[in-house]
């Protein structure tokens, strides 16, 4: 629900997140593989595993992004954990306001500790984009996992 808040902006956080996500997908080279995982209180992957970034897949992804519904609270840990289980994942882009309120872990130190454990041998790069506010969790997740942190 926090992603619906526009805080006086011209657009909602979720609309901004969807546009940023489309930009990420658009920029993928055709040899890349990707998946989309939308999360709120629960989470749902677009595909069962990563798929090749063909023009057709990108077009289908854009439609999926545009139609993605709001899904309640912010569960950051559980979808990250599930995504990290795919053996073909080497990079994650996490787009959120960075305020966890549901899931197995909601406290920043707990999420950071558990993701660090999960990523000790996988070495998945995690980039984060925080919407509407500075996020200690998003900033530290990126730093701890070799990624970049951006505020929008």
Tab-separated table of N, CA and C in Angstrom:
chain	number	residue	atom	x	y	z
A	1	UNK	N	0.824	-1.198	0.000
A	1	UNK	CA	0.000	0.000	0.000
A	1	UNK	C	0.862	1.255	0.000
A	2	UNK	N	2.051	1.183	0.593
A	2	UNK	CA	2.915	2.360	0.623
A	2	UNK	C	3.358	2.770	-0.774
A	3	UNK	N	3.346	1.846	-1.726
A	3	UNK	CA	3.745	2.162	-3.097
A	3	UNK	C	2.647	2.923	-3.850
A	4	UNK	N	1.419	2.966	-3.289
A	4	UNK	CA	0.342	3.754	-3.887
A	4	UNK	C	0.507	5.229	-3.562
A	5	UNK	N	1.199	5.535	-2.477
A	5	UNK	CA	1.354	6.901	-1.995
A	5	UNK	C	2.194	7.720	-2.969
A	6	UNK	N	1.688	8.891	-3.313
A	6	UNK	CA	2.447	9.720	-4.249
A	6	UNK	C	3.236	10.818	-3.550
A	7	UNK	N	2.979	11.049	-2.273
A	7	UNK	CA	3.683	12.051	-1.472
A	7	UNK	C	3.856	13.369	-2.227
A	8	UNK	N	2.798	13.801	-2.898
A	8	UNK	CA	2.844	15.065	-3.605
A	8	UNK	C	3.549	15.000	-4.952
A	9	UNK	N	3.960	13.838	-5.382
A	9	UNK	CA	4.627	13.691	-6.675
A	9	UNK	C	3.590	13.672	-7.792
A	10	UNK	N	4.072	13.739	-9.030
A	10	UNK	CA	3.174	13.695	-10.183
A	10	UNK	C	2.678	12.285	-10.467
A	11	UNK	N	3.302	11.294	-9.875
A	11	UNK	CA	2.942	9.902	-10.138
A	11	UNK	C	3.095	9.095	-8.854
A	12	UNK	N	2.466	7.940	-8.796
A	12	UNK	CA	2.590	7.090	-7.614
A	12	UNK	C	3.915	6.340	-7.647
A	13	UNK	N	4.347	5.860	-6.505
A	13	UNK	CA	5.576	5.072	-6.427
A	13	UNK	C	5.485	3.819	-7.292
A	14	UNK	N	4.324	3.177	-7.307
A	14	UNK	CA	4.192	1.942	-8.090
A	14	UNK	C	4.296	2.248	-9.586
A	15	UNK	N	3.727	3.358	-10.034
A	15	UNK	CA	3.845	3.730	-11.448
A	15	UNK	C	5.304	4.016	-11.799
A	16	UNK	N	5.998	4.705	-10.913
A	16	UNK	CA	7.414	4.984	-11.126
A	16	UNK	C	8.225	3.689	-11.139
A	17	UNK	N	7.917	2.781	-10.221
A	17	UNK	CA	8.618	1.488	-10.172
A	17	UNK	C	8.387	0.697	-11.452
A	18	UNK	N	7.167	0.697	-11.947
A	18	UNK	CA	6.865	-0.038	-13.183
A	18	UNK	C	7.636	0.550	-14.362
A	19	UNK	N	7.733	1.871	-14.441
A	19	UNK	CA	8.489	2.498	-15.532
A	19	UNK	C	9.970	2.168	-15.421
A	20	UNK	N	10.514	2.171	-14.201
A	20	UNK	CA	11.918	1.823	-14.006
A	20	UNK	C	12.160	0.361	-14.395
A	21	UNK	N	11.228	-0.504	-14.022
A	21	UNK	CA	11.367	-1.925	-14.345
A	21	UNK	C	11.327	-2.146	-15.854
A	22	UNK	N	10.438	-1.452	-16.531
A	22	UNK	CA	10.397	-1.552	-17.993
A	22	UNK	C	11.725	-1.125	-18.598
A	23	UNK	N	12.326	-0.091	-18.025
A	23	UNK	CA	13.629	0.373	-18.502
A	23	UNK	C	14.711	-0.673	-18.321
A	24	UNK	N	14.686	-1.364	-17.185
A	24	UNK	CA	15.654	-2.430	-16.931
A	24	UNK	C	15.474	-3.549	-17.949
A	25	UNK	N	14.230	-3.967	-18.177
A	25	UNK	CA	13.950	-5.046	-19.139
A	25	UNK	C	14.343	-4.602	-20.555
A	26	UNK	N	13.996	-3.397	-20.912
A	26	UNK	CA	14.310	-2.869	-22.245
A	26	UNK	C	15.817	-2.905	-22.501
A	27	UNK	N	16.616	-2.616	-21.485
A	27	UNK	CA	18.073	-2.527	-21.625
A	27	UNK	C	18.767	-3.891	-21.655
A	28	UNK	N	18.033	-4.961	-21.362
A	28	UNK	CA	18.666	-6.284	-21.354
A	28	UNK	C	19.136	-6.676	-22.752
A	29	UNK	N	20.367	-7.152	-22.867
A	29	UNK	CA	20.811	-7.651	-24.172
A	29	UNK	C	20.083	-8.950	-24.502
A	30	UNK	N	19.958	-9.256	-25.780
A	30	UNK	CA	19.199	-10.443	-26.202
A	30	UNK	C	19.807	-11.744	-25.689
A	31	UNK	N	21.072	-11.746	-25.326
A	31	UNK	CA	21.700	-12.959	-24.802
A	31	UNK	C	21.437	-13.157	-23.300
A	32	UNK	N	20.868	-12.150	-22.658
A	32	UNK	CA	20.592	-12.226	-21.217
A	32	UNK	C	19.348	-13.086	-20.947
A	33	UNK	N	19.223	-13.522	-19.711
A	33	UNK	CA	18.055	-14.239	-19.228
A	33	UNK	C	17.493	-13.452	-18.057
A	34	UNK	N	16.161	-13.482	-17.899
A	34	UNK	CA	15.549	-12.715	-16.820
A	34	UNK	C	14.239	-13.338	-16.373
A	35	UNK	N	13.778	-12.859	-15.234
A	35	UNK	CA	12.461	-13.191	-14.713
A	35	UNK	C	11.988	-11.984	-13.931
A	36	UNK	N	10.732	-11.917	-13.632
A	36	UNK	CA	10.146	-10.856	-12.833
A	36	UNK	C	9.439	-11.493	-11.642
A	37	UNK	N	9.655	-10.935	-10.470
A	37	UNK	CA	8.972	-11.421	-9.276
A	37	UNK	C	8.301	-10.220	-8.623
A	38	UNK	N	6.981	-10.230	-8.603
A	38	UNK	CA	6.238	-9.164	-7.959
A	38	UNK	C	5.917	-9.590	-6.535
A	39	UNK	N	6.051	-8.661	-5.612
A	39	UNK	CA	5.849	-9.013	-4.219
A	39	UNK	C	5.083	-7.933	-3.481
A	40	UNK	N	4.397	-8.389	-2.477
A	40	UNK	CA	3.681	-7.560	-1.519
A	40	UNK	C	3.727	-8.376	-0.247
A	41	UNK	N	2.578	-8.699	0.307
A	41	UNK	CA	2.533	-9.606	1.447
A	41	UNK	C	2.996	-10.992	1.005
A	42	UNK	N	2.597	-11.377	-0.208
A	42	UNK	CA	3.057	-12.624	-0.819
A	42	UNK	C	3.873	-12.251	-2.051
A	43	UNK	N	4.248	-13.232	-2.856
A	43	UNK	CA	4.994	-12.930	-4.066
A	43	UNK	C	4.659	-13.940	-5.147
A	44	UNK	N	4.886	-13.531	-6.399
A	44	UNK	CA	4.588	-14.400	-7.531
A	44	UNK	C	5.572	-14.103	-8.649
A	45	UNK	N	6.216	-15.156	-9.140
A	45	UNK	CA	7.139	-15.020	-10.263
A	45	UNK	C	6.356	-15.034	-11.571
A	46	UNK	N	6.825	-14.258	-12.532
A	46	UNK	CA	6.226	-14.206	-13.866
A	46	UNK	C	6.426	-15.540	-14.583
A	47	UNK	N	7.625	-16.096	-14.537
A	47	UNK	CA	7.943	-17.383	-15.145
A	47	UNK	C	8.475	-18.321	-14.055
A	48	UNK	N	8.503	-19.609	-14.321
A	48	UNK	CA	9.009	-20.566	-13.327
A	48	UNK	C	10.511	-20.457	-13.140
A	49	UNK	N	11.212	-20.040	-14.181
A	49	UNK	CA	12.655	-19.840	-14.105
A	49	UNK	C	13.007	-18.709	-15.077
A	50	UNK	N	14.267	-18.352	-15.138
A	50	UNK	CA	14.673	-17.275	-16.033
A	50	UNK	C	14.395	-17.641	-17.489
A	51	UNK	N	14.119	-16.625	-18.309
A	51	UNK	CA	13.811	-16.822	-19.720
A	51	UNK	C	14.686	-15.891	-20.558
A	52	UNK	N	14.996	-16.302	-21.765
A	52	UNK	CA	15.859	-15.514	-22.642
A	52	UNK	C	15.189	-14.180	-22.985
A	53	UNK	N	15.984	-13.113	-23.003
A	53	UNK	CA	15.483	-11.757	-23.226
A	53	UNK	C	15.256	-11.463	-24.709
A	54	UNK	N	14.451	-12.279	-25.348
A	54	UNK	CA	14.095	-12.055	-26.753
A	54	UNK	C	13.124	-10.882	-26.827
A	55	UNK	N	12.927	-10.353	-28.022
A	55	UNK	CA	11.950	-9.267	-28.194
A	55	UNK	C	10.556	-9.715	-27.771
A	56	UNK	N	10.195	-10.956	-28.107
A	56	UNK	CA	8.883	-11.482	-27.730
A	56	UNK	C	8.743	-11.552	-26.206
A	57	UNK	N	9.777	-12.062	-25.523
A	57	UNK	CA	9.726	-12.161	-24.060
A	57	UNK	C	9.632	-10.780	-23.423
A	58	UNK	N	10.365	-9.817	-23.962
A	58	UNK	CA	10.314	-8.455	-23.425
A	58	UNK	C	8.921	-7.861	-23.591
A	59	UNK	N	8.308	-8.073	-24.762
A	59	UNK	CA	6.947	-7.567	-25.003
A	59	UNK	C	5.962	-8.177	-24.012
A	60	UNK	N	6.069	-9.483	-23.795
A	60	UNK	CA	5.199	-10.148	-22.817
A	60	UNK	C	5.467	-9.628	-21.413
A	61	UNK	N	6.730	-9.381	-21.099
A	61	UNK	CA	7.091	-8.852	-19.775
A	61	UNK	C	6.500	-7.461	-19.571
A	62	UNK	N	6.559	-6.603	-20.607
A	62	UNK	CA	5.986	-5.257	-20.496
A	62	UNK	C	4.492	-5.324	-20.180
A	63	UNK	N	3.787	-6.226	-20.845
A	63	UNK	CA	2.347	-6.398	-20.579
A	63	UNK	C	2.119	-6.864	-19.140
A	64	UNK	N	2.969	-7.780	-18.698
A	64	UNK	CA	2.841	-8.296	-17.337
A	64	UNK	C	3.112	-7.185	-16.318
A	65	UNK	N	4.129	-6.404	-16.568
A	65	UNK	CA	4.463	-5.291	-15.670
A	65	UNK	C	3.290	-4.320	-15.595
A	66	UNK	N	2.754	-3.942	-16.742
A	66	UNK	CA	1.668	-2.972	-16.777
A	66	UNK	C	0.449	-3.475	-16.015
A	67	UNK	N	0.160	-4.760	-16.090
A	67	UNK	CA	-1.024	-5.312	-15.440
A	67	UNK	C	-0.804	-5.803	-14.022
A	68	UNK	N	0.414	-5.697	-13.523
A	68	UNK	CA	0.711	-6.219	-12.182
A	68	UNK	C	-0.086	-5.468	-11.118
A	69	UNK	N	-0.823	-6.201	-10.291
A	69	UNK	CA	-1.639	-5.560	-9.254
A	69	UNK	C	-0.824	-5.257	-7.992
A	70	UNK	N	-1.365	-4.386	-7.168
A	70	UNK	CA	-0.791	-4.157	-5.837
A	70	UNK	C	-1.074	-5.423	-5.023
A	71	UNK	N	-0.110	-5.811	-4.188
A	71	UNK	CA	-0.244	-7.084	-3.478
A	71	UNK	C	-0.080	-6.944	-1.967
A	72	UNK	N	-0.608	-5.901	-1.359
A	72	UNK	CA	-0.572	-5.778	0.088
A	72	UNK	C	0.731	-5.210	0.609
A	73	UNK	N	1.162	-5.713	1.766
A	73	UNK	CA	2.353	-5.217	2.453
A	73	UNK	C	3.647	-5.481	1.714
A	74	UNK	N	4.760	-5.236	2.381
A	74	UNK	CA	6.075	-5.383	1.745
A	74	UNK	C	6.840	-6.541	2.366
A	75	UNK	N	6.920	-7.630	1.649
A	75	UNK	CA	7.657	-8.814	2.061
A	75	UNK	C	8.928	-8.868	1.205
A	76	UNK	N	10.031	-8.419	1.738
A	76	UNK	CA	11.277	-8.363	0.973
A	76	UNK	C	12.066	-9.660	1.076
A	77	UNK	N	12.145	-10.237	2.251
A	77	UNK	CA	13.009	-11.407	2.431
A	77	UNK	C	12.548	-12.629	1.633
A	78	UNK	N	11.285	-13.008	1.748
A	78	UNK	CA	10.810	-14.257	1.137
A	78	UNK	C	11.003	-14.311	-0.384
A	79	UNK	N	10.638	-13.250	-1.128
A	79	UNK	CA	10.890	-13.323	-2.567
A	79	UNK	C	12.382	-13.323	-2.918
A	80	UNK	N	13.199	-12.612	-2.130
A	80	UNK	CA	14.648	-12.659	-2.369
A	80	UNK	C	15.171	-14.073	-2.149
A	81	UNK	N	14.759	-14.680	-1.067
A	81	UNK	CA	15.194	-16.048	-0.760
A	81	UNK	C	14.796	-17.001	-1.889
A	82	UNK	N	13.554	-16.918	-2.347
A	82	UNK	CA	13.076	-17.810	-3.409
A	82	UNK	C	13.832	-17.566	-4.715
A	83	UNK	N	14.052	-16.322	-5.050
A	83	UNK	CA	14.756	-15.982	-6.285
A	83	UNK	C	16.193	-16.488	-6.245
A	84	UNK	N	16.812	-16.406	-5.097
A	84	UNK	CA	18.202	-16.842	-4.958
A	84	UNK	C	18.352	-18.358	-5.073
A	85	UNK	N	17.248	-19.096	-5.004
A	85	UNK	CA	17.304	-20.556	-5.131
A	85	UNK	C	17.440	-21.009	-6.582
A	86	UNK	N	17.085	-20.129	-7.531
A	86	UNK	CA	17.215	-20.475	-8.952
A	86	UNK	C	18.703	-20.514	-9.284
A	87	UNK	N	19.233	-21.660	-9.707
A	87	UNK	CA	20.672	-21.779	-9.961
A	87	UNK	C	21.159	-20.927	-11.132
A	88	UNK	N	20.249	-20.397	-11.936
A	88	UNK	CA	20.632	-19.576	-13.087
A	88	UNK	C	20.659	-18.081	-12.789
A	89	UNK	N	20.320	-17.700	-11.576
A	89	UNK	CA	20.290	-16.281	-11.214
A	89	UNK	C	21.690	-15.835	-10.788
A	90	UNK	N	22.168	-14.750	-11.423
A	90	UNK	CA	23.453	-14.191	-11.007
A	90	UNK	C	23.341	-12.720	-10.602
A	91	UNK	N	22.195	-12.089	-10.930
A	91	UNK	CA	21.980	-10.687	-10.611
A	91	UNK	C	20.505	-10.468	-10.287
A	92	UNK	N	20.254	-9.670	-9.263
A	92	UNK	CA	18.885	-9.320	-8.876
A	92	UNK	C	18.784	-7.801	-8.829
A	93	UNK	N	17.702	-7.271	-9.390
A	93	UNK	CA	17.349	-5.861	-9.244
A	93	UNK	C	16.121	-5.820	-8.356
A	94	UNK	N	16.249	-5.242	-7.171
A	94	UNK	CA	15.152	-5.156	-6.215
A	94	UNK	C	14.615	-3.733	-6.225
A	95	UNK	N	13.346	-3.567	-6.603
A	95	UNK	CA	12.693	-2.267	-6.638
A	95	UNK	C	11.620	-2.249	-5.560
A	96	UNK	N	11.724	-1.308	-4.614
A	96	UNK	CA	10.788	-1.255	-3.489
A	96	UNK	C	10.936	0.086	-2.781
A	97	UNK	N	10.022	0.354	-1.848
A	97	UNK	CA	10.236	1.503	-0.977
A	97	UNK	C	11.128	1.099	0.198
A	98	UNK	N	11.423	-0.200	0.302
A	98	UNK	CA	12.380	-0.678	1.291
A	98	UNK	C	11.888	-0.701	2.717
A	99	UNK	N	10.584	-0.768	2.905
A	99	UNK	CA	10.006	-0.805	4.252
A	99	UNK	C	9.338	-2.153	4.491
A	100	UNK	N	10.106	-3.170	4.903
A	100	UNK	CA	9.518	-4.500	5.091
A	100	UNK	C	8.511	-4.519	6.234
A	101	UNK	N	7.377	-5.162	5.974
A	101	UNK	CA	6.347	-5.242	6.992
A	101	UNK	C	5.763	-6.634	7.129
A	102	UNK	N	6.193	-7.564	6.266
A	102	UNK	CA	5.702	-8.933	6.358
A	102	UNK	C	6.781	-9.881	5.861
A	103	UNK	N	6.538	-11.171	6.078
A	103	UNK	CA	7.499	-12.182	5.646
A	103	UNK	C	8.207	-12.832	6.813
A	104	UNK	N	9.074	-13.768	6.478
A	104	UNK	CA	9.812	-14.527	7.479
A	104	UNK	C	10.648	-13.622	8.377
A	105	UNK	N	11.258	-12.581	7.773
A	105	UNK	CA	12.052	-11.601	8.524
A	105	UNK	C	11.619	-10.210	8.107
A	106	UNK	N	11.436	-9.309	9.094
A	106	UNK	CA	11.065	-7.931	8.788
A	106	UNK	C	12.056	-6.921	9.352
A	107	UNK	N	12.865	-7.316	10.310
A	107	UNK	CA	13.863	-6.405	10.888
A	107	UNK	C	15.073	-6.328	9.959
A	108	UNK	N	15.548	-5.114	9.730
A	108	UNK	CA	16.671	-4.895	8.809
A	108	UNK	C	17.873	-5.775	9.133
A	109	UNK	N	18.339	-5.838	10.400
A	109	UNK	CA	19.513	-6.670	10.685
A	109	UNK	C	19.282	-8.155	10.367
A	110	UNK	N	18.061	-8.635	10.597
A	110	UNK	CA	17.743	-10.040	10.322
A	110	UNK	C	17.776	-10.329	8.819
A	111	UNK	N	17.179	-9.441	8.037
A	111	UNK	CA	17.163	-9.633	6.586
A	111	UNK	C	18.588	-9.610	6.046
A	112	UNK	N	19.369	-8.630	6.463
A	112	UNK	CA	20.754	-8.523	5.993
A	112	UNK	C	21.566	-9.766	6.360
A	113	UNK	N	21.408	-10.226	7.583
A	113	UNK	CA	22.153	-11.410	8.051
A	113	UNK	C	21.783	-12.646	7.236
A	114	UNK	N	20.493	-12.867	7.028
A	114	UNK	CA	20.037	-14.067	6.330
A	114	UNK	C	20.378	-14.046	4.839
A	115	UNK	N	20.269	-12.890	4.218
A	115	UNK	CA	20.649	-12.798	2.799
A	115	UNK	C	22.153	-12.998	2.660
A	116	UNK	N	22.914	-12.470	3.590
A	116	UNK	CA	24.374	-12.665	3.563
A	116	UNK	C	24.711	-14.155	3.655
A	117	UNK	N	24.014	-14.867	4.523
A	117	UNK	CA	24.232	-16.323	4.646
A	117	UNK	C	23.875	-17.041	3.344
A	118	UNK	N	22.710	-16.711	2.782
A	118	UNK	CA	22.261	-17.348	1.541
A	118	UNK	C	23.212	-17.068	0.384
A	119	UNK	N	23.823	-15.895	0.397
A	119	UNK	CA	24.637	-15.466	-0.726
A	119	UNK	C	26.134	-15.727	-0.535
A	120	UNK	N	26.498	-16.371	0.557
A	120	UNK	CA	27.921	-16.595	0.862
A	120	UNK	C	28.637	-17.357	-0.245
A	121	UNK	N	27.987	-18.345	-0.816
A	121	UNK	CA	28.636	-19.132	-1.864
A	121	UNK	C	28.095	-18.812	-3.252
A	122	UNK	N	26.884	-18.270	-3.332
A	122	UNK	CA	26.275	-17.977	-4.638
A	122	UNK	C	26.864	-16.716	-5.270
A	123	UNK	N	27.152	-15.743	-4.455
A	123	UNK	CA	27.696	-14.450	-4.903
A	123	UNK	C	26.811	-13.771	-5.959
A	124	UNK	N	25.526	-13.738	-5.690
A	124	UNK	CA	24.565	-13.052	-6.560
A	124	UNK	C	24.675	-11.552	-6.288
A	125	UNK	N	24.803	-10.768	-7.339
A	125	UNK	CA	24.843	-9.312	-7.209
A	125	UNK	C	23.413	-8.819	-7.019
A	126	UNK	N	23.214	-7.982	-6.003
A	126	UNK	CA	21.886	-7.430	-5.739
A	126	UNK	C	21.940	-5.913	-5.854
A	127	UNK	N	21.284	-5.381	-6.894
A	127	UNK	CA	21.135	-3.932	-7.081
A	127	UNK	C	19.789	-3.544	-6.497
A	128	UNK	N	19.701	-2.368	-5.894
A	128	UNK	CA	18.437	-1.941	-5.297
A	128	UNK	C	18.065	-0.534	-5.757
A	129	UNK	N	16.768	-0.334	-5.953
A	129	UNK	CA	16.229	0.972	-6.280
A	129	UNK	C	15.116	1.246	-5.271
A	130	UNK	N	15.316	2.286	-4.458
A	130	UNK	CA	14.351	2.652	-3.423
A	130	UNK	C	13.475	3.797	-3.923
A	131	UNK	N	12.165	3.662	-3.741
A	131	UNK	CA	11.212	4.653	-4.217
A	131	UNK	C	10.603	5.443	-3.071
A	132	UNK	N	10.638	6.764	-3.187
A	132	UNK	CA	9.922	7.629	-2.264
A	132	UNK	C	10.617	7.936	-0.956
A	133	UNK	N	11.667	7.213	-0.639
A	133	UNK	CA	12.349	7.450	0.637
A	133	UNK	C	13.709	6.773	0.642
A	134	UNK	N	14.574	7.274	1.485
A	134	UNK	CA	15.866	6.638	1.702
A	134	UNK	C	15.598	5.339	2.466
A	135	UNK	N	16.317	4.282	2.111
A	135	UNK	CA	16.102	2.996	2.766
A	135	UNK	C	17.434	2.401	3.208
A	136	UNK	N	17.610	2.322	4.512
A	136	UNK	CA	18.816	1.711	5.069
A	136	UNK	C	18.947	0.267	4.582
A	137	UNK	N	17.840	-0.462	4.569
A	137	UNK	CA	17.861	-1.853	4.136
A	137	UNK	C	18.318	-1.964	2.686
A	138	UNK	N	17.718	-1.202	1.809
A	138	UNK	CA	18.055	-1.279	0.387
A	138	UNK	C	19.512	-0.868	0.153
A	139	UNK	N	19.953	0.163	0.835
A	139	UNK	CA	21.333	0.631	0.682
A	139	UNK	C	22.324	-0.434	1.148
A	140	UNK	N	22.056	-1.019	2.298
A	140	UNK	CA	22.968	-2.038	2.837
A	140	UNK	C	22.904	-3.348	2.058
A	141	UNK	N	21.719	-3.719	1.567
A	141	UNK	CA	21.606	-4.932	0.738
A	141	UNK	C	22.495	-4.830	-0.495
A	142	UNK	N	22.437	-3.685	-1.155
A	142	UNK	CA	23.259	-3.483	-2.350
A	142	UNK	C	24.744	-3.510	-1.995
A	143	UNK	N	25.116	-2.794	-0.977
A	143	UNK	CA	26.533	-2.718	-0.590
A	143	UNK	C	27.068	-4.091	-0.195
A	144	UNK	N	26.304	-4.830	0.582
A	144	UNK	CA	26.713	-6.145	1.085
A	144	UNK	C	26.815	-7.183	-0.032
A	145	UNK	N	26.110	-6.945	-1.154
A	145	UNK	CA	26.031	-7.948	-2.215
A	145	UNK	C	26.568	-7.451	-3.561
A	146	UNK	N	27.493	-6.513	-3.508
A	146	UNK	CA	28.199	-6.066	-4.705
A	146	UNK	C	27.387	-5.283	-5.702
A	147	UNK	N	26.251	-4.728	-5.247
A	147	UNK	CA	25.378	-3.995	-6.157
A	147	UNK	C	25.426	-2.505	-5.963
A	148	UNK	N	24.574	-1.806	-6.665
A	148	UNK	CA	24.420	-0.355	-6.568
A	148	UNK	C	23.076	-0.026	-5.949
A	149	UNK	N	23.039	1.065	-5.207
A	149	UNK	CA	21.813	1.562	-4.573
A	149	UNK	C	21.442	2.888	-5.217
A	150	UNK	N	20.156	3.003	-5.607
A	150	UNK	CA	19.649	4.235	-6.202
A	150	UNK	C	18.364	4.621	-5.479
A	151	UNK	N	18.190	5.931	-5.246
A	151	UNK	CA	16.927	6.450	-4.694
A	151	UNK	C	16.183	7.160	-5.805
A	152	UNK	N	14.893	6.907	-5.918
A	152	UNK	CA	14.048	7.590	-6.905
A	152	UNK	C	12.921	8.295	-6.210
